[in-house]
mmCIF file of C-alpha atoms and ligand atoms in Angstrom:
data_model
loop_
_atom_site.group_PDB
_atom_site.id
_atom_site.type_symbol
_atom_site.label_atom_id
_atom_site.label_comp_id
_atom_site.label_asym_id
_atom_site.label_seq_id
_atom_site.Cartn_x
_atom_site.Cartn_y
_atom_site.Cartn_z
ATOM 1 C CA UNK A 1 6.158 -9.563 12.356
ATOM 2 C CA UNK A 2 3.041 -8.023 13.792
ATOM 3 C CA UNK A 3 -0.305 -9.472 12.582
ATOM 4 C CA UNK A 4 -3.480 -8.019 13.150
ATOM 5 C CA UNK A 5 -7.169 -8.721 12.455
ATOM 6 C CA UNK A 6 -7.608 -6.342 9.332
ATOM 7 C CA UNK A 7 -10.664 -4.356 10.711
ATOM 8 C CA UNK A 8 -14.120 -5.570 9.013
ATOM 9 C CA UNK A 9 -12.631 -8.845 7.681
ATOM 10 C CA UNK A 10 -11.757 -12.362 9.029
ATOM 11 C CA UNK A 11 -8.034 -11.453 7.972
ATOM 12 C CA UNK A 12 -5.008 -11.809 9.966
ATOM 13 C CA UNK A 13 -3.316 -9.404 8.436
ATOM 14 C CA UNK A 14 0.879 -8.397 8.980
ATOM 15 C CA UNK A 15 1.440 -4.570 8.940
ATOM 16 C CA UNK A 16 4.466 -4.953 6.454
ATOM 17 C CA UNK A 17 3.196 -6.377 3.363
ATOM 18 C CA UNK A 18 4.934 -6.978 -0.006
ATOM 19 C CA UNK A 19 4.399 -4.799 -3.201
ATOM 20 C CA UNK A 20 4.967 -6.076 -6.908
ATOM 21 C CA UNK A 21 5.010 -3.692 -9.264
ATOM 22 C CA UNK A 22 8.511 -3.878 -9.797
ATOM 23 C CA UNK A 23 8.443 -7.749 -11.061
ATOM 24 C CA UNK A 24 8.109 -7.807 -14.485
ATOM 25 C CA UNK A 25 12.010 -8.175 -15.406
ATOM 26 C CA UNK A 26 12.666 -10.339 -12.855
ATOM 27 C CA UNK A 27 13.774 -14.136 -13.316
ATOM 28 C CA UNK A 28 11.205 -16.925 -11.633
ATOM 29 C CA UNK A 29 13.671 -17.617 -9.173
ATOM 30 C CA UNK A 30 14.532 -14.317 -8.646
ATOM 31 C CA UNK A 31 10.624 -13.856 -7.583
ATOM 32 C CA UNK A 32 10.688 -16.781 -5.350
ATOM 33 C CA UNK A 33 13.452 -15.654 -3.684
ATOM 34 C CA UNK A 34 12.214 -12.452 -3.084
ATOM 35 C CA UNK A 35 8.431 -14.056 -1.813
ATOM 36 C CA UNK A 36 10.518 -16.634 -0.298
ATOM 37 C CA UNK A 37 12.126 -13.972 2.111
ATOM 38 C CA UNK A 38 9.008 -11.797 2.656
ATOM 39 C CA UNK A 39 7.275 -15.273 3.869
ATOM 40 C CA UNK A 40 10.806 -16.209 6.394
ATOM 41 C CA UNK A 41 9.791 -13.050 7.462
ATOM 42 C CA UNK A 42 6.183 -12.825 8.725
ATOM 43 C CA UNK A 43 4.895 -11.215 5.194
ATOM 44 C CA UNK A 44 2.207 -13.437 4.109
ATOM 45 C CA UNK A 45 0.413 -10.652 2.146
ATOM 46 C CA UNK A 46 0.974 -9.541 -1.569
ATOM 47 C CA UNK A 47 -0.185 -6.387 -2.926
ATOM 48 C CA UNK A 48 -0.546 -6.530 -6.950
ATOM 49 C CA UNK A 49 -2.439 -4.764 -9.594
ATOM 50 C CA UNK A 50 -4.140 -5.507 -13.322
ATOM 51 C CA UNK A 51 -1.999 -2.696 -14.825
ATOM 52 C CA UNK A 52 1.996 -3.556 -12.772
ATOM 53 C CA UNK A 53 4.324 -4.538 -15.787
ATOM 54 C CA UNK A 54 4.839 -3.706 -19.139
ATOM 55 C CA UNK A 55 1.285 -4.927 -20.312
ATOM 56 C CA UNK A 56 -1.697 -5.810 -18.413
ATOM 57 C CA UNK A 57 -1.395 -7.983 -15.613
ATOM 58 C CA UNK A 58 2.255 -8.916 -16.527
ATOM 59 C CA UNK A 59 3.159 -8.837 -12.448
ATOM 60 C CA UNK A 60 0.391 -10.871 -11.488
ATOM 61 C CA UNK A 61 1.390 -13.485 -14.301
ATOM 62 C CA UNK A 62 4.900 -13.557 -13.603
ATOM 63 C CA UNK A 63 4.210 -14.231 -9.654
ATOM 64 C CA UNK A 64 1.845 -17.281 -10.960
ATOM 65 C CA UNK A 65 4.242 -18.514 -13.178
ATOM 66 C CA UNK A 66 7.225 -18.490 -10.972
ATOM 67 C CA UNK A 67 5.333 -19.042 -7.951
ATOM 68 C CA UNK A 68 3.464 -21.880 -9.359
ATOM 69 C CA UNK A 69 0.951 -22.335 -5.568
ATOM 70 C CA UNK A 70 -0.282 -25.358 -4.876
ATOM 71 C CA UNK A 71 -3.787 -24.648 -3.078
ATOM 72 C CA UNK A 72 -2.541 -24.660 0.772
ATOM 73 C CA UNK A 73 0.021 -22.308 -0.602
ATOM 74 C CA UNK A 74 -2.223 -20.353 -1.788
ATOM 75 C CA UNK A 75 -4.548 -20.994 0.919
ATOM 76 C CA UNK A 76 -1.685 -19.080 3.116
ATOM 77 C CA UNK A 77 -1.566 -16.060 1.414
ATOM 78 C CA UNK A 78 -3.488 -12.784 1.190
ATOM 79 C CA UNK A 79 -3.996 -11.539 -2.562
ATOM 80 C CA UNK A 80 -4.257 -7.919 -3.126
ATOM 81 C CA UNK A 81 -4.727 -6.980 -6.207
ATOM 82 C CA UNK A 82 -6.375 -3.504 -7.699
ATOM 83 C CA UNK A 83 -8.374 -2.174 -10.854
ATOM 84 C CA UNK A 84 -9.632 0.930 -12.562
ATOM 85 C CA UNK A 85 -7.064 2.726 -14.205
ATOM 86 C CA UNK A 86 -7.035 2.501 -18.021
ATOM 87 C CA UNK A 87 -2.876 3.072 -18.889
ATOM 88 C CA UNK A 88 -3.823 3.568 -22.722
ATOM 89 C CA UNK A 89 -5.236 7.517 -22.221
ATOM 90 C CA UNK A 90 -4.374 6.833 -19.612
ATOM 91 C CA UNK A 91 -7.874 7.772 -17.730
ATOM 92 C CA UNK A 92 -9.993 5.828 -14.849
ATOM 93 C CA UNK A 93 -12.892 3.764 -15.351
ATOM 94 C CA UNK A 94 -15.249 2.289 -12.318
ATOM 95 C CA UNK A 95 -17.865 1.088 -15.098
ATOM 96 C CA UNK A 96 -19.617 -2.410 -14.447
ATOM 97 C CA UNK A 97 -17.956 -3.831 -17.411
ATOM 98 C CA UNK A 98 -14.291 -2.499 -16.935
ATOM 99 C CA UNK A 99 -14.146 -4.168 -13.499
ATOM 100 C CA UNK A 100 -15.700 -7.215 -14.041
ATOM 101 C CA UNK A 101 -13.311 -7.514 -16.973
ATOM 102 C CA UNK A 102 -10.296 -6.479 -15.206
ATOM 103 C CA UNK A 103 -10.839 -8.906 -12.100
ATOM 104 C CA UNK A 104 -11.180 -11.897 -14.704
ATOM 105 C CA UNK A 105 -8.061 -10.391 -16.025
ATOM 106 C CA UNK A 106 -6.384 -10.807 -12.609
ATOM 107 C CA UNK A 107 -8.099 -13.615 -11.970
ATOM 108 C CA UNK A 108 -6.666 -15.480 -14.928
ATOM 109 C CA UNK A 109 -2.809 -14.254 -14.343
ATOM 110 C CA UNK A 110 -2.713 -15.304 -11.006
ATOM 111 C CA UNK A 111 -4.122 -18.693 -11.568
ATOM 112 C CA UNK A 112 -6.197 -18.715 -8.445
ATOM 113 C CA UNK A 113 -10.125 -18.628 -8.063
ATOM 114 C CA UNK A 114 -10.637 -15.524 -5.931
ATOM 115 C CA UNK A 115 -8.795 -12.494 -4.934
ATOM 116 C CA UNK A 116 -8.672 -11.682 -0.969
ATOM 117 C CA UNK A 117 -8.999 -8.070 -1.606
ATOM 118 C CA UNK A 118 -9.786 -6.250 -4.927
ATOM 119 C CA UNK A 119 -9.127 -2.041 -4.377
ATOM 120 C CA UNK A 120 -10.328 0.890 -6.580
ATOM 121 C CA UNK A 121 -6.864 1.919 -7.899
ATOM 122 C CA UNK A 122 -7.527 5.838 -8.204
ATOM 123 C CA UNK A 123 -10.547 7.831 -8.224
ATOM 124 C CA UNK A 124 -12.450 7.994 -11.023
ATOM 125 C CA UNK A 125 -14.300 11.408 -12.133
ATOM 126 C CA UNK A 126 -17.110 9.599 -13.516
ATOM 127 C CA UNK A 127 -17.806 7.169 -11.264
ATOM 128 C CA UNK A 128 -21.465 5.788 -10.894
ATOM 129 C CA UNK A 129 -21.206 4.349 -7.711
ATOM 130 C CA UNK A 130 -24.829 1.811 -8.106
ATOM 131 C CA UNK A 131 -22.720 0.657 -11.316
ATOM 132 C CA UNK A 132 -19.688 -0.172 -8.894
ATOM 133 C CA UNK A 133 -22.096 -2.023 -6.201
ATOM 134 C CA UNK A 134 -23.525 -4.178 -9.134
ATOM 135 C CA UNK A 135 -19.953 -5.250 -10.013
ATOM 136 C CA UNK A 136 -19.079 -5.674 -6.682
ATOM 137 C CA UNK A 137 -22.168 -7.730 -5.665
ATOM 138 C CA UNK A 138 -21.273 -9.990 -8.481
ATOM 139 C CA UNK A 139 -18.250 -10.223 -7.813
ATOM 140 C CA UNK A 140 -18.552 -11.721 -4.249
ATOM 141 C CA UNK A 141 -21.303 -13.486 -4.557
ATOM 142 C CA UNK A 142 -19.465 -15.392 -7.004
ATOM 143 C CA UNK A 143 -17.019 -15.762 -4.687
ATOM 144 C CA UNK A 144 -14.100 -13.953 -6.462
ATOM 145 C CA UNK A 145 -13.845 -11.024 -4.647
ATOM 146 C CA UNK A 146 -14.087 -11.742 -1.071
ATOM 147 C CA UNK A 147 -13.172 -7.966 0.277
ATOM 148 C CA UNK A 148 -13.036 -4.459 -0.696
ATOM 149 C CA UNK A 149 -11.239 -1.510 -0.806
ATOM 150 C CA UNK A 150 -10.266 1.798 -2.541
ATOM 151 C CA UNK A 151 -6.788 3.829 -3.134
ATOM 152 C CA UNK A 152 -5.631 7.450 -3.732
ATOM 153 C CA UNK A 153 -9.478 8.228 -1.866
ATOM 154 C CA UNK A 154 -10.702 11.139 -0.138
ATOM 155 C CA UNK A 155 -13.115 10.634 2.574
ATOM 156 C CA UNK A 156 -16.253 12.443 0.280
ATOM 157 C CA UNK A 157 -15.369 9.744 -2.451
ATOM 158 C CA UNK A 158 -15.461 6.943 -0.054
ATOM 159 C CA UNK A 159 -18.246 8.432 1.415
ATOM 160 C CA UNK A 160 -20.460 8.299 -2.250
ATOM 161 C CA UNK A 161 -19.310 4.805 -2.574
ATOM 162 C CA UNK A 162 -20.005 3.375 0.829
ATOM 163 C CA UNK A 163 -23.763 5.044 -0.019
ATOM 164 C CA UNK A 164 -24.373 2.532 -2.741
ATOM 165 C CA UNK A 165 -22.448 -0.600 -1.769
ATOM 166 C CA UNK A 166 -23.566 -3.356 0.323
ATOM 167 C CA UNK A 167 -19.923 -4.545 1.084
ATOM 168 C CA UNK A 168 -17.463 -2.774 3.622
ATOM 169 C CA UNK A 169 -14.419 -0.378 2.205
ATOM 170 C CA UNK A 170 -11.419 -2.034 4.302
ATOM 171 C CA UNK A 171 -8.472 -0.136 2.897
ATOM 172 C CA UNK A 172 -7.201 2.454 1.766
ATOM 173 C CA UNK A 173 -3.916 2.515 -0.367
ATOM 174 C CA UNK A 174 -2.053 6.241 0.061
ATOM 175 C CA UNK A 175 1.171 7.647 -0.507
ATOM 176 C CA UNK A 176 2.814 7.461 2.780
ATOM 177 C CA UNK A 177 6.340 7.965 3.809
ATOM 178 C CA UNK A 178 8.243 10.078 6.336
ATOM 179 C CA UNK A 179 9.100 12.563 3.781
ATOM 180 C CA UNK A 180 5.651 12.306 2.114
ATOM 181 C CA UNK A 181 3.878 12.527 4.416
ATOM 182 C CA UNK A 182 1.339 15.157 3.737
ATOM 183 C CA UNK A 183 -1.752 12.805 5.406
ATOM 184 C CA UNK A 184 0.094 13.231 8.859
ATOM 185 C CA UNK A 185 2.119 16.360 8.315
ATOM 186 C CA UNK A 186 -0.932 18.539 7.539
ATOM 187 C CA UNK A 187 -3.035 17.995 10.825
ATOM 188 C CA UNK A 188 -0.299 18.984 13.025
ATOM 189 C CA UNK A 189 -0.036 22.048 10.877
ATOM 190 C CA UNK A 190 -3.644 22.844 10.587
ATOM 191 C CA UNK A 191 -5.148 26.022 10.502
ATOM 192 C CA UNK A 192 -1.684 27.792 9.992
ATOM 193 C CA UNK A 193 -2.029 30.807 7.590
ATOM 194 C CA UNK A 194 0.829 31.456 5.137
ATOM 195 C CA UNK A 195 2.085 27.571 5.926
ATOM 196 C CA UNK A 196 2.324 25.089 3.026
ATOM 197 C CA UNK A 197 1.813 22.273 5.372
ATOM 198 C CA UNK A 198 -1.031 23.547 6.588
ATOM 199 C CA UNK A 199 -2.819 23.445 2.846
ATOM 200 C CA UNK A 200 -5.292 19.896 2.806
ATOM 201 C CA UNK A 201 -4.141 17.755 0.055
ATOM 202 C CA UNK A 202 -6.241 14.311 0.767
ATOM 203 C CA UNK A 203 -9.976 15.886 0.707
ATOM 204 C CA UNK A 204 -9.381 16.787 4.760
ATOM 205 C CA UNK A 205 -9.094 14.442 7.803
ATOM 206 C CA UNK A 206 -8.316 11.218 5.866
ATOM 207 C CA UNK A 207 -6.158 9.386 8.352
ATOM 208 C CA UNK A 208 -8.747 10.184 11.444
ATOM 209 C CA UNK A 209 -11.704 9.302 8.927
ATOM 210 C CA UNK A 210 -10.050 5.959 8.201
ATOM 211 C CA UNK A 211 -9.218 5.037 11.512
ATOM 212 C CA UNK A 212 -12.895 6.297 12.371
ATOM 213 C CA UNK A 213 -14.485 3.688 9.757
ATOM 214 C CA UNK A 214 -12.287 0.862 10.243
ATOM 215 C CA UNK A 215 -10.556 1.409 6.721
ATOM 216 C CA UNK A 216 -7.024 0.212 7.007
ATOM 217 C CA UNK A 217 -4.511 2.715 5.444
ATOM 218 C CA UNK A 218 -2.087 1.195 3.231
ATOM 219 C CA UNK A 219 1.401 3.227 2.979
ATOM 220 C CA UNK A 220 2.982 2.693 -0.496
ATOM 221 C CA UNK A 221 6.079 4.056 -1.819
ATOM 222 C CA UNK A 222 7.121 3.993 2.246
ATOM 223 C CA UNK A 223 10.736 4.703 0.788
ATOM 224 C CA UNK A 224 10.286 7.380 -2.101
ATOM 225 C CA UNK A 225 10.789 10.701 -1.199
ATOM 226 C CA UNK A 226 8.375 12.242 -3.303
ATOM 227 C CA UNK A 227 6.145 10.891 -6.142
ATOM 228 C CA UNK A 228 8.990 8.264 -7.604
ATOM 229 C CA UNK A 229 11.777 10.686 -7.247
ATOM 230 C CA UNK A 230 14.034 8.146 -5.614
ATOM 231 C CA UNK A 231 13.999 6.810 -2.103
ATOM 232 C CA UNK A 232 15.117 9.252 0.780
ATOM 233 C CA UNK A 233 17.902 6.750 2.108
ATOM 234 C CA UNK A 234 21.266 7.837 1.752
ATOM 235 C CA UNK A 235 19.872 10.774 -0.713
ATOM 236 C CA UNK A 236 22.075 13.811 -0.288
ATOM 237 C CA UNK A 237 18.394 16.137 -0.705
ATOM 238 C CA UNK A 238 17.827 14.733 3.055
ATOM 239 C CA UNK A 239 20.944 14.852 5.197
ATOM 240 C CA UNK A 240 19.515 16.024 8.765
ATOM 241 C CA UNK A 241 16.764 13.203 8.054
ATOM 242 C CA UNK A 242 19.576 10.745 7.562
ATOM 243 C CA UNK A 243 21.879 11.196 9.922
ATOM 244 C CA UNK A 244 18.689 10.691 12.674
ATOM 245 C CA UNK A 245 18.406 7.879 10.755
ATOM 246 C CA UNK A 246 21.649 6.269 10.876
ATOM 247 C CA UNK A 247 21.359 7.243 14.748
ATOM 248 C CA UNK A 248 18.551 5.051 15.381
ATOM 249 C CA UNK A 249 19.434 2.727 13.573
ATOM 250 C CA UNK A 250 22.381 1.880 15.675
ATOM 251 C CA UNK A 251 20.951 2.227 18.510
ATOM 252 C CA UNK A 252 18.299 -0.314 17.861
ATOM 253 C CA UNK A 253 20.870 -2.582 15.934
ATOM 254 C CA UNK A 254 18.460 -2.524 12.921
ATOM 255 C CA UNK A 255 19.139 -1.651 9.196
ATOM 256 C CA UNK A 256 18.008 2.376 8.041
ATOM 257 C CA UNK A 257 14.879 0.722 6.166
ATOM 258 C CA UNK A 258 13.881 -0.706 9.887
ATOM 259 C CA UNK A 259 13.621 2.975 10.608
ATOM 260 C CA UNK A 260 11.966 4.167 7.747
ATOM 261 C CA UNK A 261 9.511 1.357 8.208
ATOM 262 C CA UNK A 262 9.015 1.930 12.215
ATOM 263 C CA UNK A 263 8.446 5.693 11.444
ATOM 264 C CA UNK A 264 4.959 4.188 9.653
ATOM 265 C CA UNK A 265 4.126 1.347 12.020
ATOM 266 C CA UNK A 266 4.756 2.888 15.206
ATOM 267 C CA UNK A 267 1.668 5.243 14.628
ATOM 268 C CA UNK A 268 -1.481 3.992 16.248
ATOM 269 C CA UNK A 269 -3.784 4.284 12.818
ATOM 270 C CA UNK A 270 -2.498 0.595 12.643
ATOM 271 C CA UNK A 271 -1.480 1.460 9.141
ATOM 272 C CA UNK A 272 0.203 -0.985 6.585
ATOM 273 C CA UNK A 273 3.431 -0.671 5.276
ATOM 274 C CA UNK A 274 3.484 -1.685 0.841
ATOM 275 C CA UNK A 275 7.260 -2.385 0.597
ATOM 276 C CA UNK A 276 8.692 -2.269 -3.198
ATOM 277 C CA UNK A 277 11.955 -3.523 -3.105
ATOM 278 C CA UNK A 278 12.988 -6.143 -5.104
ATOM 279 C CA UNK A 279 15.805 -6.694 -2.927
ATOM 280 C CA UNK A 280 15.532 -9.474 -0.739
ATOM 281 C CA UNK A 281 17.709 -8.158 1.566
ATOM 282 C CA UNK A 282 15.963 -4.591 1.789
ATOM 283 C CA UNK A 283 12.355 -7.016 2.595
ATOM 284 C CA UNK A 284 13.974 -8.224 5.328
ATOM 285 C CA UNK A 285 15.626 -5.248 6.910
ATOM 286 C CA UNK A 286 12.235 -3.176 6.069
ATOM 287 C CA UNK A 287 10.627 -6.264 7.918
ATOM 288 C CA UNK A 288 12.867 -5.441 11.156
ATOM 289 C CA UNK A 289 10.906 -2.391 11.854
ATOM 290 C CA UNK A 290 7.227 -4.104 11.832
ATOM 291 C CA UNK A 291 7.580 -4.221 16.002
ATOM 292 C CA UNK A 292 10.247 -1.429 16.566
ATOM 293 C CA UNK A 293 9.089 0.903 19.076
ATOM 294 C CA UNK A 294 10.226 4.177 18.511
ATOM 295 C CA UNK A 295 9.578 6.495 21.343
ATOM 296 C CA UNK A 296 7.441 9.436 20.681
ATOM 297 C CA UNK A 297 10.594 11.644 20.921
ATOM 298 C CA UNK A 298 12.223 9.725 18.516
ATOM 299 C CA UNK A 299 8.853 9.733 16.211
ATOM 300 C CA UNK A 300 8.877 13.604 16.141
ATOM 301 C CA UNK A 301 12.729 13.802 15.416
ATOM 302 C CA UNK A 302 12.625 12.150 12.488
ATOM 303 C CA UNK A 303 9.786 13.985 11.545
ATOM 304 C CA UNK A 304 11.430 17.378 11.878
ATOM 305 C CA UNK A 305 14.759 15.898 10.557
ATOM 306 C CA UNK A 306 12.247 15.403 6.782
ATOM 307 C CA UNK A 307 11.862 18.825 6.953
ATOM 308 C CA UNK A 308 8.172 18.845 8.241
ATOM 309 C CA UNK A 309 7.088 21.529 10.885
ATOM 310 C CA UNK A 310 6.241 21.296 14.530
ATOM 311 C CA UNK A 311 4.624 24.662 15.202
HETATM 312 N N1 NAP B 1 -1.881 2.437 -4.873
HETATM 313 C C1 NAP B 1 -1.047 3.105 -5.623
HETATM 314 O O1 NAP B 1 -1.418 4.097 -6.294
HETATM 315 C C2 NAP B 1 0.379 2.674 -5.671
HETATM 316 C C3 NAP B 1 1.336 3.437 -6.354
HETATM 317 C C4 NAP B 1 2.644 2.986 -6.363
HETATM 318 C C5 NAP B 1 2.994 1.810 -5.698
HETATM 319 N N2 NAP B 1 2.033 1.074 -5.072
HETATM 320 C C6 NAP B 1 2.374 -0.181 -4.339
HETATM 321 O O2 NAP B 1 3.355 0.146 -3.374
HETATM 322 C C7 NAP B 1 4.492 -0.696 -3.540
HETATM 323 C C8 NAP B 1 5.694 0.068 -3.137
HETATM 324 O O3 NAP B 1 5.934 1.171 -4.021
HETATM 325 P P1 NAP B 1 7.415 1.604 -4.413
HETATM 326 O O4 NAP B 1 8.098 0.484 -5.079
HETATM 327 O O5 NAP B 1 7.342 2.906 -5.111
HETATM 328 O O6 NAP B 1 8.009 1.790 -2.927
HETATM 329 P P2 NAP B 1 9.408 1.914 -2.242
HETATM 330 O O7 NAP B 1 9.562 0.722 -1.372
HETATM 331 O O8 NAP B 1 9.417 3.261 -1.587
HETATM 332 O O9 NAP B 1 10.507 1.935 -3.370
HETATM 333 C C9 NAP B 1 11.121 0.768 -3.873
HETATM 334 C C10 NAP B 1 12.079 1.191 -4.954
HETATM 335 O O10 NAP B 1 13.168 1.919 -4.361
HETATM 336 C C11 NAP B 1 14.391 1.248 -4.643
HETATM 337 N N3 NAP B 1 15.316 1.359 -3.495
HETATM 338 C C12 NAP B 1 16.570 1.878 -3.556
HETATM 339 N N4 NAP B 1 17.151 1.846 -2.352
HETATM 340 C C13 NAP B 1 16.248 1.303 -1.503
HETATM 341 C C14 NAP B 1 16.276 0.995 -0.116
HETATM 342 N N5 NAP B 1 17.371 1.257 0.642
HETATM 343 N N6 NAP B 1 15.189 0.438 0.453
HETATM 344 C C15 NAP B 1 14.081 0.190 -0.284
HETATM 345 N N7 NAP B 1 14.000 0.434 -1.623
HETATM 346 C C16 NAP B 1 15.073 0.994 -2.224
HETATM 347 C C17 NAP B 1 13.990 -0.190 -4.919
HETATM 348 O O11 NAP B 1 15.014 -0.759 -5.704
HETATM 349 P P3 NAP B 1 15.313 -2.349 -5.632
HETATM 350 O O12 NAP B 1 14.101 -3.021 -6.141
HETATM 351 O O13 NAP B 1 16.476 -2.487 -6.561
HETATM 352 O O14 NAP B 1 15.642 -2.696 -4.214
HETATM 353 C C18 NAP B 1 12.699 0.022 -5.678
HETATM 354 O O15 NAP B 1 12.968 0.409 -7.015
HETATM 355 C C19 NAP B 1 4.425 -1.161 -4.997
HETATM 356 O O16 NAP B 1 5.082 -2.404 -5.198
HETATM 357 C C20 NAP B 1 2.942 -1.291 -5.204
HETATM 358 O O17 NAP B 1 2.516 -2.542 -4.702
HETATM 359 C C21 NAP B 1 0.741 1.489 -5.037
#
């Protein structure tokens, strides 16, 4: 598993990370199996959020409770967790009180004293971004919040908010996978009249402005084919894409979701791949791809084989 210092923290980060928001049914040992295969493989890095489960923080308080860390487990682990999307509307809300509330939310369900890294969850219209920096400041001077980051942003957004807050933006969480891929797809297609992928759909230049500003892109959904339509693997919408697949994947002696992992990691932005199975064997063969070094060639192919355009 590849670890890297997460850009603008003291992190040692791994660029395949593991995503929760499919816990809630799941049995406690079901939950420490699946953490207990992320960590045999290199994943030492949770990604949650206040509003994963069937009520608030139910995800975060079913890792606790099955996890049950002593403090040099926890110690081990980075905590992501995220805030600012009401699910009761629903509707978004950066207000003062609404994070501070929601991080003591988190807080509380996952039974630890601080979260490594809290993100904005999705833009919110109405953001006041001197009301976020207040929350923020308090937040890590108290210690509970120790980094920052946003999700779903556009570069202007980040932008406003980086003009008010005194601590660093360090991720950003985005749809990414080969098949939605719009973030990647759209600057090879730029300027193309009459071309769909050539339309911006992320506020213009967000992967270059991220890897510009040291904000680490988080890919989540890396398997769904479009917005939670069903994963791309073995779907019969994607046939060209899969048969690459199933190519590559033999010839590297690795499982498809190595590939569909690989496709994300082997691109330079030194992006972050959010799994969400709750299959431990899918964590590990997604894991598989964290070092795999597709050729360029190879990157392209499978590319073209999702039905993107290389003009
Ligand atoms: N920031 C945001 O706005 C945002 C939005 C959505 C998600 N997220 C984060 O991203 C993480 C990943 O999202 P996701 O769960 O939609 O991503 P995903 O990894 O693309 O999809 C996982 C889902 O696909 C199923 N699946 C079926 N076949 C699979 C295969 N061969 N390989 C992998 N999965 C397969 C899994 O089922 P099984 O569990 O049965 O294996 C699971 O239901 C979440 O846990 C969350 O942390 C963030």
């Amino acid at each position: 598993m590849k670890h890297f210092t997460l850009p603008q923290t003291t992190i040692s980060a791994p660029n395949v990370v593991l995503g929760l928001m499919r816990i809630s049914e799941k049995t406690d040992e079901e939950i420490r199996t699946l953490v207990r295969t992320a960590r045999d493989a290199g994943i030492d890095f949770v990604d949650h959020a206040d509003i994963y489960g069937e009520d608030l923080h139910q995800c975060e308080r079913r890792f606790a409770q099955a996890m049950k860390l002593t403090p040099s487990q926890r110690d081990e682990l980075t905590i992501q967790t995220k805030a600012g999307i009401v699910t009761d509307g629903p509707y978004f809300d950066y207000s003062y009180e609404h994070l501070i509330s929601a991080v003591e939310g988190s807080l509380k369900a996952l039974n630890t004293d601080r979260i490594d890294i809290l993100l904005l969850h999705r833009p919110d219209a109405l953001v006041e971004p001197d009301e976020v920096a207040r929350a923020f400041d308090e937040l890590h001077t108290a210690g509970k919040v120790l980094n920052f980051g946003v999700s779903n942003h556009t570069p202007g957004q980040i932008e406003l908010l980086k003009a008010s807050l005194n601590q660093p933006i360090v991720a950003n969480q985005m749809q990414l996978s080969i098949t939605h891929s719009t973030l990647i797809a759209q600057g090879i297609a730029a300027n193309m009249q009459g071309v769909d992928q050539s339309v911006t759909r992320d506020g213009g230049g967000l992967l270059d402005y991220c890897r510009l500003h040291g904000i680490t892109v988080q890919a989540w959904s890396p398997f769904q084919g479009g917005f939670f339509d069903g994963v791309y693997l073995d779907n019969p919408k994607y046939p060209e894409l899969n048969a690459v697949i199933r190519r590559l994947a033999a010839k590297y002696d690795v499982a498809p979701e190595a590939i569909g992992t690989a496709w994300i990691t082997r691109h330079p932005a030194q992006m972050q791949v959010v799994l969400g199975t709750t299959t431990p064997q899918r964590v590990a063969d997604s894991a598989a791809g964290s070092e795999l070094p597709l050729t360029r060639a190879e990157w392209y192919e499978l590319f073209r084989a999702a039905g993107w355009r290389v003009p």
